[in-house]
PDB file of C-alpha atoms and ligand atoms in Angstrom:
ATOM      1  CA  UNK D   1       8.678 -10.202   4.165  1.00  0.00           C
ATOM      2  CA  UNK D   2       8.756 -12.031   0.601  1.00  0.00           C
ATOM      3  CA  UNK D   3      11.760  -9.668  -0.786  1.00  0.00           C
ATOM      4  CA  UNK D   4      14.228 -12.103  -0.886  1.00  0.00           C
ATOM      5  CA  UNK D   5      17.165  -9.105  -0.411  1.00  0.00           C
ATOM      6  CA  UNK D   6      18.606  -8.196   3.056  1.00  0.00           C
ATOM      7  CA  UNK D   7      18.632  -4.367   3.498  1.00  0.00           C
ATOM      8  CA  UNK D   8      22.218  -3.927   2.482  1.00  0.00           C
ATOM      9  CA  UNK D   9      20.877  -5.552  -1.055  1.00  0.00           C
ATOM     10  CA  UNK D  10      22.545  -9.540  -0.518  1.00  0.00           C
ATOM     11  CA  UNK D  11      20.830 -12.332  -1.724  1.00  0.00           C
ATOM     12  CA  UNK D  12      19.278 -14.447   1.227  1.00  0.00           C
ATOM     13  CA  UNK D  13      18.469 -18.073   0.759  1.00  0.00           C
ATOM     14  CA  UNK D  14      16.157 -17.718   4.453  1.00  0.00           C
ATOM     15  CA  UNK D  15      14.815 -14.642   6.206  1.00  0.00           C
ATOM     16  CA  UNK D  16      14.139 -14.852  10.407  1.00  0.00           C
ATOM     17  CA  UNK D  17      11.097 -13.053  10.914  1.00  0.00           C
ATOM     18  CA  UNK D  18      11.638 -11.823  15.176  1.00  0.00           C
ATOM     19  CA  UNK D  19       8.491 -12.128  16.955  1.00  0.00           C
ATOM     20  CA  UNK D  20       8.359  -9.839  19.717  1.00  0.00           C
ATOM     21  CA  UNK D  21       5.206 -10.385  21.408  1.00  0.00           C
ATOM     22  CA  UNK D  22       7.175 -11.144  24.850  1.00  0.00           C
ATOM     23  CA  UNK D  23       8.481  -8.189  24.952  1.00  0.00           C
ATOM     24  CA  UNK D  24       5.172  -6.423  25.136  1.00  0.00           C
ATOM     25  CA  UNK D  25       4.375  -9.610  28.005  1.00  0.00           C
ATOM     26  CA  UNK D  26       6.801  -8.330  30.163  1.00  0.00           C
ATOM     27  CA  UNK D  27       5.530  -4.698  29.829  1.00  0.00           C
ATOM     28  CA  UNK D  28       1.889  -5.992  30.459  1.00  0.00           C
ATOM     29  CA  UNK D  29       3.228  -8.065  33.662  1.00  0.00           C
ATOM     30  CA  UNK D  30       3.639  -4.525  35.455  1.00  0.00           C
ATOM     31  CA  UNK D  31       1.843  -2.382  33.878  1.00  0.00           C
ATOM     32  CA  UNK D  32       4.952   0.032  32.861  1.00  0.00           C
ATOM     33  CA  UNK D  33       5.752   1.929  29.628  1.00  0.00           C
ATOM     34  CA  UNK D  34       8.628  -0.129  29.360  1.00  0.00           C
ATOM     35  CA  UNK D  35      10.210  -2.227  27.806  1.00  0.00           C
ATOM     36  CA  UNK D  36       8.602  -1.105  24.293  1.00  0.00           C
ATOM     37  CA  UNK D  37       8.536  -3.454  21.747  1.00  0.00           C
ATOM     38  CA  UNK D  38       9.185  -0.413  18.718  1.00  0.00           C
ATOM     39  CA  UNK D  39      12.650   0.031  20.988  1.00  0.00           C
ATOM     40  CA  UNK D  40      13.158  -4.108  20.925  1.00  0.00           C
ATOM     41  CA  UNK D  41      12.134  -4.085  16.810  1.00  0.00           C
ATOM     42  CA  UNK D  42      14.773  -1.283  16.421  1.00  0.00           C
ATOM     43  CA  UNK D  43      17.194  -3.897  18.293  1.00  0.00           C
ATOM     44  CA  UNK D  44      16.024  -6.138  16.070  1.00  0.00           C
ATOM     45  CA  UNK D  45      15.892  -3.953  12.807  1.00  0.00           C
ATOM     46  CA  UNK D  46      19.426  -3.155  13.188  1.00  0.00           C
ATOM     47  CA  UNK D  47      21.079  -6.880  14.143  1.00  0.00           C
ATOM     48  CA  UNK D  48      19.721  -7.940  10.430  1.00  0.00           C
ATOM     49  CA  UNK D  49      16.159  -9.505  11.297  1.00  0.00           C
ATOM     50  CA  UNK D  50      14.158  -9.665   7.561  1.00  0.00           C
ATOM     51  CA  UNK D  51      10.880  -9.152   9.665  1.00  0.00           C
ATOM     52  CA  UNK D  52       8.815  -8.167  12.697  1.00  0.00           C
ATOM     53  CA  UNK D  53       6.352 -10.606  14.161  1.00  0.00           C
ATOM     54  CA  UNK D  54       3.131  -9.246  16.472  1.00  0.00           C
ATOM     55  CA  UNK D  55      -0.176 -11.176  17.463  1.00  0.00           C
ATOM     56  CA  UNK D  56      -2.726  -8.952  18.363  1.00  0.00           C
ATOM     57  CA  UNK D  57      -4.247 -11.439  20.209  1.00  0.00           C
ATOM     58  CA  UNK D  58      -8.355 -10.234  20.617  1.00  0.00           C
ATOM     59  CA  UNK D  59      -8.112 -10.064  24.650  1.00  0.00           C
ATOM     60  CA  UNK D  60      -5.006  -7.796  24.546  1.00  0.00           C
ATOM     61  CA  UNK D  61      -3.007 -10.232  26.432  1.00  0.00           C
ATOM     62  CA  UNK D  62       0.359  -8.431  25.386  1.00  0.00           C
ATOM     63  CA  UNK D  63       0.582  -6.536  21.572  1.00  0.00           C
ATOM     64  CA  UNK D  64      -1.662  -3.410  22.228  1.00  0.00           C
ATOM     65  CA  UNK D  65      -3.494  -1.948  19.025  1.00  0.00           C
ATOM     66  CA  UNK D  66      -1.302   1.374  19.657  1.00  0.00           C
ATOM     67  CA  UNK D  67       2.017  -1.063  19.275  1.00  0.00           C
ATOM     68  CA  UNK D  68       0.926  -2.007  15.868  1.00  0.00           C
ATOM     69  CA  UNK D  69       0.689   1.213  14.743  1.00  0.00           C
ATOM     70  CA  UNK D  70       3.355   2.763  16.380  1.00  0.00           C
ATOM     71  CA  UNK D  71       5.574  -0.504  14.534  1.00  0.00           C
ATOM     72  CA  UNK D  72       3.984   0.157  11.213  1.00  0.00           C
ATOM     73  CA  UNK D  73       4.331   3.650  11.111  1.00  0.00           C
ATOM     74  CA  UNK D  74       8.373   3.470  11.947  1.00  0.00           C
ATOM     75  CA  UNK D  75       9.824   0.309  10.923  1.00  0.00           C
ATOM     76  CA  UNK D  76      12.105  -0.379   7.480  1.00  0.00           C
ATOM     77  CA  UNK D  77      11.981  -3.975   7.936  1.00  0.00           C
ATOM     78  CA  UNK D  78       8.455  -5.919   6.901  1.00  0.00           C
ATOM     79  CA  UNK D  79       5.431  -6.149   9.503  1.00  0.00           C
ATOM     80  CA  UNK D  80       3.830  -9.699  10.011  1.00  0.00           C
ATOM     81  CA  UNK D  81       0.298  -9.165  12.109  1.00  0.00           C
ATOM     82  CA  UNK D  82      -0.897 -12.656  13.008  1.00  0.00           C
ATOM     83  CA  UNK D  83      -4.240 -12.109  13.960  1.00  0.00           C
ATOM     84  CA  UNK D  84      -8.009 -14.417  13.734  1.00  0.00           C
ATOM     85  CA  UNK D  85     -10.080 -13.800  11.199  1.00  0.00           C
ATOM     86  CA  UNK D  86     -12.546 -11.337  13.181  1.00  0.00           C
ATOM     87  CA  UNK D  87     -14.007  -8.800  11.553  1.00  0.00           C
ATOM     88  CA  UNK D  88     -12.466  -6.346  14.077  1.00  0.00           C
ATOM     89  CA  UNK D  89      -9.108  -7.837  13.074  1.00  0.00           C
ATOM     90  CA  UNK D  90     -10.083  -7.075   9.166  1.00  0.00           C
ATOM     91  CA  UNK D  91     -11.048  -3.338  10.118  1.00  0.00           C
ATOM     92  CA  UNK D  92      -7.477  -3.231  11.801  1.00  0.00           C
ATOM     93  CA  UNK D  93      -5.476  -4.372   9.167  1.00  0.00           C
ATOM     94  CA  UNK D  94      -6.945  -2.389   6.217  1.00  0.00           C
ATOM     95  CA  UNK D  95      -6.163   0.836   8.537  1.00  0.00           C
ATOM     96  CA  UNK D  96      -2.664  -0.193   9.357  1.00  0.00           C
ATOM     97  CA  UNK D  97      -1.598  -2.009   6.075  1.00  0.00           C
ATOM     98  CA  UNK D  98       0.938  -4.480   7.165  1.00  0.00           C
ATOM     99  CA  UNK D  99       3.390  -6.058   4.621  1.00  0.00           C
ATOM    100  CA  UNK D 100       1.654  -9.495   5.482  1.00  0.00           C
ATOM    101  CA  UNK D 101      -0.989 -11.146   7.350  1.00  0.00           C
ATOM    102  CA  UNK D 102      -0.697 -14.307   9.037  1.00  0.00           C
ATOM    103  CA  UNK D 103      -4.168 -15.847  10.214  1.00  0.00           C
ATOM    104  CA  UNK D 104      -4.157 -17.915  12.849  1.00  0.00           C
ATOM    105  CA  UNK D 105      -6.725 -19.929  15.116  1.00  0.00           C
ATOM    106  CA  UNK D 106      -7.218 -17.725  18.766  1.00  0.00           C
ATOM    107  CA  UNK D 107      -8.835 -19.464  21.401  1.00  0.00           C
ATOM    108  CA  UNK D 108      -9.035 -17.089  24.797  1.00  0.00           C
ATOM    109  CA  UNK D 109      -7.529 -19.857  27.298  1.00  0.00           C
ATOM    110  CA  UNK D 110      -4.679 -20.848  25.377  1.00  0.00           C
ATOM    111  CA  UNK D 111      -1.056 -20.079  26.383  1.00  0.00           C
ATOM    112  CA  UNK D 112       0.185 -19.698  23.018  1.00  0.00           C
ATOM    113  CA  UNK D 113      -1.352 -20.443  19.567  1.00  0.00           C
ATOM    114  CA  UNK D 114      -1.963 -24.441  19.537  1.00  0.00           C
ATOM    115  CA  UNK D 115      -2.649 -25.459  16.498  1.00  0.00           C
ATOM    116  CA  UNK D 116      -2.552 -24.843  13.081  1.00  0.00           C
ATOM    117  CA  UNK D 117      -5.816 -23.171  11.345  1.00  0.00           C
ATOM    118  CA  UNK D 118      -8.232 -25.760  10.084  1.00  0.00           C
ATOM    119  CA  UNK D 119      -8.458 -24.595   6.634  1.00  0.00           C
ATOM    120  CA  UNK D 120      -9.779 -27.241   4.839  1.00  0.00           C
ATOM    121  CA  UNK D 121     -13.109 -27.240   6.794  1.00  0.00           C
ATOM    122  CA  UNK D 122     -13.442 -23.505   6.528  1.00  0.00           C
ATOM    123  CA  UNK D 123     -12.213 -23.101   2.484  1.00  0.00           C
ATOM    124  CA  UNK D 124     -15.362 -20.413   1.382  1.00  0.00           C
ATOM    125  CA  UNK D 125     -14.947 -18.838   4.357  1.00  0.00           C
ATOM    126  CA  UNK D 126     -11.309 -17.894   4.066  1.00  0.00           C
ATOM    127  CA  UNK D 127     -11.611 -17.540   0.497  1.00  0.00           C
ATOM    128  CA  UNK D 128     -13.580 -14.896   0.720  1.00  0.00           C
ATOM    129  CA  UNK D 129     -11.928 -13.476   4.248  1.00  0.00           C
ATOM    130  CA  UNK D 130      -8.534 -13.632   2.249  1.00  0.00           C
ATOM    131  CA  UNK D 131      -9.938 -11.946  -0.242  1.00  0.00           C
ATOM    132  CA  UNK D 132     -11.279  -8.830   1.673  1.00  0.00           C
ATOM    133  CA  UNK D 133      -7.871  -8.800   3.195  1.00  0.00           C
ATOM    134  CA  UNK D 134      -6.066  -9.013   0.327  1.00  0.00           C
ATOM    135  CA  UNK D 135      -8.134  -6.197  -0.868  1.00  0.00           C
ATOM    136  CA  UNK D 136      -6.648  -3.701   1.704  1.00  0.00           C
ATOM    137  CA  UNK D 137      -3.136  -4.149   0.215  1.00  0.00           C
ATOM    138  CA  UNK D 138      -1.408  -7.218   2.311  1.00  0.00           C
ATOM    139  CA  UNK D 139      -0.163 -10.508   1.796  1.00  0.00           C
ATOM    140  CA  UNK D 140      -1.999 -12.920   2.958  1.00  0.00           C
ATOM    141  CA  UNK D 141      -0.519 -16.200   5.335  1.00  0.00           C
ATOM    142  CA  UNK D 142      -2.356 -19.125   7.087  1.00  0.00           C
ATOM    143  CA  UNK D 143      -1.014 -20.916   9.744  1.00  0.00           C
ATOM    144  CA  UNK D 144      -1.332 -24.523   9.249  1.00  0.00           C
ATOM    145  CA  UNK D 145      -0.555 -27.527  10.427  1.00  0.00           C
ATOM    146  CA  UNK D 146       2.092 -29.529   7.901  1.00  0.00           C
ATOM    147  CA  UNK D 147      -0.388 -31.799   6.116  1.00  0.00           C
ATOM    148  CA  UNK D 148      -1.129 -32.332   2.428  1.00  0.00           C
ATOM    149  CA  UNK D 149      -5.059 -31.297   3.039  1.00  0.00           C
ATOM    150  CA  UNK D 150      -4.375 -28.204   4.570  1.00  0.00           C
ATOM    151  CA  UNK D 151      -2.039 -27.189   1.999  1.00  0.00           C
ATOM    152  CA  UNK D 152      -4.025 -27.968  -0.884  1.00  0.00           C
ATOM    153  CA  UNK D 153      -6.878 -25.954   0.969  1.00  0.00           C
ATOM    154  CA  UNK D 154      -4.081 -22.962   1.645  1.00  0.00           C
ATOM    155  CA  UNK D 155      -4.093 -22.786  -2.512  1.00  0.00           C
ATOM    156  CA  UNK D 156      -7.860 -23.270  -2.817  1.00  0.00           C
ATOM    157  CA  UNK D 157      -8.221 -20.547  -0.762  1.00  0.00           C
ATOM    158  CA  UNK D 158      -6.153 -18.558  -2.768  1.00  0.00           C
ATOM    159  CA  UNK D 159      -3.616 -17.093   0.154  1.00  0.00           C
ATOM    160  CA  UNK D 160      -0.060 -16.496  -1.262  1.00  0.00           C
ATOM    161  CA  UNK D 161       2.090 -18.032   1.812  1.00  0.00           C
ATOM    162  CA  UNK D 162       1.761 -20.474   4.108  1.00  0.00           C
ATOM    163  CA  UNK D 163       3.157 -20.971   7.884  1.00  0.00           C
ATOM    164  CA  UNK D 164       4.090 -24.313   8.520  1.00  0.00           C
ATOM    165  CA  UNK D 165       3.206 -24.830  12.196  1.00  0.00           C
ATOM    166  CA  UNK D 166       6.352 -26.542  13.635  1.00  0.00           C
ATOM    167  CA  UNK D 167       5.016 -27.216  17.187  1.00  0.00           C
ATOM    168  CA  UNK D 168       4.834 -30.768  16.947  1.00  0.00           C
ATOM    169  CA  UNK D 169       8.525 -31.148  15.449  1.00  0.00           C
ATOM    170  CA  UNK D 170       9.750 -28.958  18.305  1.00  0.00           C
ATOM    171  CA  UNK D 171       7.634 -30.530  21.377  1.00  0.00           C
ATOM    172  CA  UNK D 172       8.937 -34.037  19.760  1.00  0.00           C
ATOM    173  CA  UNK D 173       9.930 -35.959  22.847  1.00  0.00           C
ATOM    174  CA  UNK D 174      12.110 -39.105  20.882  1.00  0.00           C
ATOM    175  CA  UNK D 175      14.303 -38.695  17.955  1.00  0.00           C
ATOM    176  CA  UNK D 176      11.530 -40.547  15.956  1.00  0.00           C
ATOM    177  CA  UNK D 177       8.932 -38.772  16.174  1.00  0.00           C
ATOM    178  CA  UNK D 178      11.439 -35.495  15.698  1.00  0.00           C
ATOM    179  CA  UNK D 179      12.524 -37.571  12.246  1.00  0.00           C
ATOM    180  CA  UNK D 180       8.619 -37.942  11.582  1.00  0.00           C
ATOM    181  CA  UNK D 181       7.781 -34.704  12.265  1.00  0.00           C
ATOM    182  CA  UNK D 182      10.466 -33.195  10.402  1.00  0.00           C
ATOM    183  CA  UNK D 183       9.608 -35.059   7.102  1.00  0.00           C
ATOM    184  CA  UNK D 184       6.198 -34.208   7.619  1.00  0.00           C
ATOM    185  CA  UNK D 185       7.256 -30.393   7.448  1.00  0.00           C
ATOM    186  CA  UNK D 186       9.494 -31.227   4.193  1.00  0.00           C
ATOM    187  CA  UNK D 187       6.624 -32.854   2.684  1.00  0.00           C
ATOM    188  CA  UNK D 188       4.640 -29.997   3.714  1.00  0.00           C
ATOM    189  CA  UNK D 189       6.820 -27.561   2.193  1.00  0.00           C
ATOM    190  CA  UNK D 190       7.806 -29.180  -0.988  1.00  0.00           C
ATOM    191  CA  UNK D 191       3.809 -30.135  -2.004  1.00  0.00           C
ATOM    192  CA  UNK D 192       3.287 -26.110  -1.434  1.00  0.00           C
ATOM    193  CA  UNK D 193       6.338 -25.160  -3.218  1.00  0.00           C
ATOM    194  CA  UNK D 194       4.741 -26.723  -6.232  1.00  0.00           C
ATOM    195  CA  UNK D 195       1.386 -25.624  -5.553  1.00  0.00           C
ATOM    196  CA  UNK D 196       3.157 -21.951  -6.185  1.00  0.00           C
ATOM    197  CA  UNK D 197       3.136 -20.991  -2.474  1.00  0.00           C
ATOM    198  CA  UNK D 198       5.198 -19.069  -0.455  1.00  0.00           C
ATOM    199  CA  UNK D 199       6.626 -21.291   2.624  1.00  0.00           C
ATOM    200  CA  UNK D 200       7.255 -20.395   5.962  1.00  0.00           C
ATOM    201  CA  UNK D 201       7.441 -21.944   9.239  1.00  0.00           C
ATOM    202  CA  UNK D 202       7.543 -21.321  13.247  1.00  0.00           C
ATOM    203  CA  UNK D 203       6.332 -21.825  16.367  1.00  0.00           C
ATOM    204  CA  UNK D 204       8.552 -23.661  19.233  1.00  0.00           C
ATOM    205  CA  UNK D 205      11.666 -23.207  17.356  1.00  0.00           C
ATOM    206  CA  UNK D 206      14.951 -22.534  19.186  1.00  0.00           C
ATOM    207  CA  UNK D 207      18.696 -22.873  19.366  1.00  0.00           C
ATOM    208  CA  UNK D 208      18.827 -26.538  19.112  1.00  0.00           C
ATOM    209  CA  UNK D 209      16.341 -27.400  16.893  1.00  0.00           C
ATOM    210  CA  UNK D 210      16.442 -24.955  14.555  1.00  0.00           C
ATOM    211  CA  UNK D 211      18.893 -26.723  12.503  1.00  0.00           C
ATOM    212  CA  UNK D 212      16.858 -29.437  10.542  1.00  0.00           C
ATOM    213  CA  UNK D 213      14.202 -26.930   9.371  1.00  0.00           C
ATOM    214  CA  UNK D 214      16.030 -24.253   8.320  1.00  0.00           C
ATOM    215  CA  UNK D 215      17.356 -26.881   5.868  1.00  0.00           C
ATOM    216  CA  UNK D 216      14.383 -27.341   4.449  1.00  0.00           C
ATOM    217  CA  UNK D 217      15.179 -25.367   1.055  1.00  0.00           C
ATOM    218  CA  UNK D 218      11.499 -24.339   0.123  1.00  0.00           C
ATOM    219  CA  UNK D 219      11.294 -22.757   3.551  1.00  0.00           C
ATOM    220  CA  UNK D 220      11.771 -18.681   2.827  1.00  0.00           C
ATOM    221  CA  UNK D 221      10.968 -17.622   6.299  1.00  0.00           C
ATOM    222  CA  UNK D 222      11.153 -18.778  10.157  1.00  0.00           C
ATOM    223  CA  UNK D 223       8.982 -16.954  11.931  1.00  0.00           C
ATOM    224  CA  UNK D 224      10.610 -17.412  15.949  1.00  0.00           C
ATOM    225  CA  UNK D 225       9.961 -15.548  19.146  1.00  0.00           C
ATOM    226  CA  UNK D 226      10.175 -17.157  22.201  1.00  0.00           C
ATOM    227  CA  UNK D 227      13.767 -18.712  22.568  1.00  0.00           C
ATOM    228  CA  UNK D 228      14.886 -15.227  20.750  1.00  0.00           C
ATOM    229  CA  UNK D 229      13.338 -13.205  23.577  1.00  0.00           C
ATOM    230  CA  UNK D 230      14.502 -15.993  26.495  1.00  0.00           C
ATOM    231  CA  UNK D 231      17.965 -15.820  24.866  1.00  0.00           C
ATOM    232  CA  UNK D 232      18.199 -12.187  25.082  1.00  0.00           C
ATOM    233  CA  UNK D 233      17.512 -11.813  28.740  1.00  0.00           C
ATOM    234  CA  UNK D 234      19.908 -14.091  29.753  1.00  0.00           C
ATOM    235  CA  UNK D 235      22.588 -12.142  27.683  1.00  0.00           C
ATOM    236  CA  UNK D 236      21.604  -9.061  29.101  1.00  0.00           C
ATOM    237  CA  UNK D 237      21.070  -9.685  32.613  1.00  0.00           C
ATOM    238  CA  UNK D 238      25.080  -9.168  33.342  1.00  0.00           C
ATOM    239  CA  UNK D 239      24.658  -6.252  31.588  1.00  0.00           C
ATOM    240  CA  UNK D 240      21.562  -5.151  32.823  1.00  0.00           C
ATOM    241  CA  UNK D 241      23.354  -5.903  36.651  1.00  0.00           C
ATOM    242  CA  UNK D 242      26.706  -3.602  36.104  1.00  0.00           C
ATOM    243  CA  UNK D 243      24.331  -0.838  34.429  1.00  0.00           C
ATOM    244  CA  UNK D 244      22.605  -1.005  37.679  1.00  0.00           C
ATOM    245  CA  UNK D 245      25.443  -1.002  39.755  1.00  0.00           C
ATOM    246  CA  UNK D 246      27.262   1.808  38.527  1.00  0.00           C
ATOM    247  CA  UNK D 247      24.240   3.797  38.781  1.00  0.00           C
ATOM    248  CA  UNK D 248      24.167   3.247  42.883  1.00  0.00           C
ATOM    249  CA  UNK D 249      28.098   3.320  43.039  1.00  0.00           C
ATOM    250  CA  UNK D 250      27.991   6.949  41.651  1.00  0.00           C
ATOM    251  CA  UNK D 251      25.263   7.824  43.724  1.00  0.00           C
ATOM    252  CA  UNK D 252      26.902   6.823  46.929  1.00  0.00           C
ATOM    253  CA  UNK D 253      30.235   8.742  45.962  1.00  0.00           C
ATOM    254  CA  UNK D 254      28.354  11.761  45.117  1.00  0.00           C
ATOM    255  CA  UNK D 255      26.949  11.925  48.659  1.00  0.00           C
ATOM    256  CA  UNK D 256      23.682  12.649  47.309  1.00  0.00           C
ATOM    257  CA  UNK D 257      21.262  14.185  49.553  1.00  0.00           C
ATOM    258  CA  UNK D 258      18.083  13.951  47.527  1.00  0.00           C
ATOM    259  CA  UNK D 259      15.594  16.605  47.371  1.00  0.00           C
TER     260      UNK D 259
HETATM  261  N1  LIG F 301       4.348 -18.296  14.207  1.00  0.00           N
HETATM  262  C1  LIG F 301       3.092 -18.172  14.697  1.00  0.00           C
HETATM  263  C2  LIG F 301       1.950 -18.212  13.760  1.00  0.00           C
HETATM  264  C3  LIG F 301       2.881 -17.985  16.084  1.00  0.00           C
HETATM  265  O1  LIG F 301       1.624 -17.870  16.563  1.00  0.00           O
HETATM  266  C4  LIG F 301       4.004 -17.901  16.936  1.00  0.00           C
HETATM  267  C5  LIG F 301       3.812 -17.655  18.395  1.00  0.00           C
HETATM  268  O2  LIG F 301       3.191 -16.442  18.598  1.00  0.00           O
HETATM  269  C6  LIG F 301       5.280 -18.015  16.366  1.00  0.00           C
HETATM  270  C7  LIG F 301       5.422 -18.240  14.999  1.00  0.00           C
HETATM  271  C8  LIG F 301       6.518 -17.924  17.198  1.00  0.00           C
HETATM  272  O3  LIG F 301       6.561 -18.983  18.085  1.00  0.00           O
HETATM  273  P1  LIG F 301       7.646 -19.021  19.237  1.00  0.00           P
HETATM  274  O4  LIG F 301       7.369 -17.850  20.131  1.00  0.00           O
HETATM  275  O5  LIG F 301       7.419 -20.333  19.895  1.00  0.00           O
HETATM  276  O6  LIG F 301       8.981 -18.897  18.578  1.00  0.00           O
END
């Protein structure tokens, strides 16, 4: 997800990296085969997309192991796995090589990943966890929280990119604290920039705050999921309802008589 081209060769000044993990929750909610996140990432793929998002999350809440592979072993577009740093996860990743890693703190409870990783406290232990990784052939990203200690432990530790956890911008409830949090994030950004990091960002980002941090210019990729999957289901559901339709209409006329 660091080539800076689009797959018709232009010059991109920022990437969206589609997370698709709600795709595989509404598959889990039933229990169906469908709807298959490798069909949504072709959907994805083919609007322009620079990346496919997937948390294999250790209880299996949504991203199955067989997902990953089946996305790795088909898509054109680069594969983010956000994952913990588990040993199981490390075993996973060397076998299914994706473009880039993202590590991110996993507690079982939460809804959705709630903060940033705590990197400073843990810098020999993700030195040397980024390093195994790194060893299997990916590109290596920790998700932290925009502050200058984290960052400067994100170089110490020797990962290439950072993901600038933008949770707190987004759940901003005043147009202060959104200002705050924002120049937190560009302070974020710019201190990494110089550190020689790669900077990306997401979490809580949709249509209507996007805006402000995709004009941060050191930002290369948004990693969003959420309002992207929301969005798309109401835009299909008239769809989705004619398809439907039609389907009964033409049964009806043809008088069908089953069995
Ligand atoms: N980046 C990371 C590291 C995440 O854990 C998530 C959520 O899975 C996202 C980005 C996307 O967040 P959202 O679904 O709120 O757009």
């Amino acid at each position: 997800m660091g080539n800076q081209e689009s797959l018709t060769g232009d010059r991109i000044d920022i990437g969206l990296g589609v997370n698709i993990d709600h795709v595989a929750t509404l598959r889990q909610a039933r229990g169906t085969r469908y709807p298959d996140p490798l069909q949504a990432a072709f959907v994805v793929q083919d609007a322009g997309a620079n990346g496919i998002t997937v948390h294999l999350r250790e209880d299996r809440r949504h991203i199955r192991d067989d997902d990953v592979q089946r996305l790795s072993a088909s898509l054109l577009i680069p594969m983010n796995l956000e994952m913990a740093a588990t040993s199981e996860m490390l075993a996973i990743a060397s076998r299914i090589k994706p473009e880039e890693c993202c590590l991110v703190p996993e507690r079982r409870e939460e809804l959705t990943t709630e903060g940033g990783l705590n990197a400073a406290d843990k810098i020999p232990l993700l030195r040397d966890y980024s390093a195994s990784l790194t060893a299997t052939g990916t590109r290596v990203s920790l998700f932290i929280d925009p502050e200058p200690r984290q960052v400067e432990a994100a170089a110490e530790i020797g990962a290439p990119i950072i993901e600038l956890h933008t949770g707190a911008y987004a759940d901003s409830t005043s147009r202060g604290q959104r200002r705050d949090e924002l120049q937190r994030l560009q302070e974020a950004a710019m201190l990494a920039h110089t550190l020689g990091l790669q900077v990306n960002a997401g979490h809580g980002l949709n249509y209507v705050n996007v805006d402000d941090v995709a004009a941060v210019s050191q930002i290369k990729i948004l990693n969003i999921g959420h309002a992207i999957v929301a969005r798309a289901v109401i835009h299909g559901l008239s769809r989705a309802v004619m398809d439907m339709k039609q389907l009964m209409q033409q049964a009806r006329r043809e008088n069908r008589k089953g069995f």
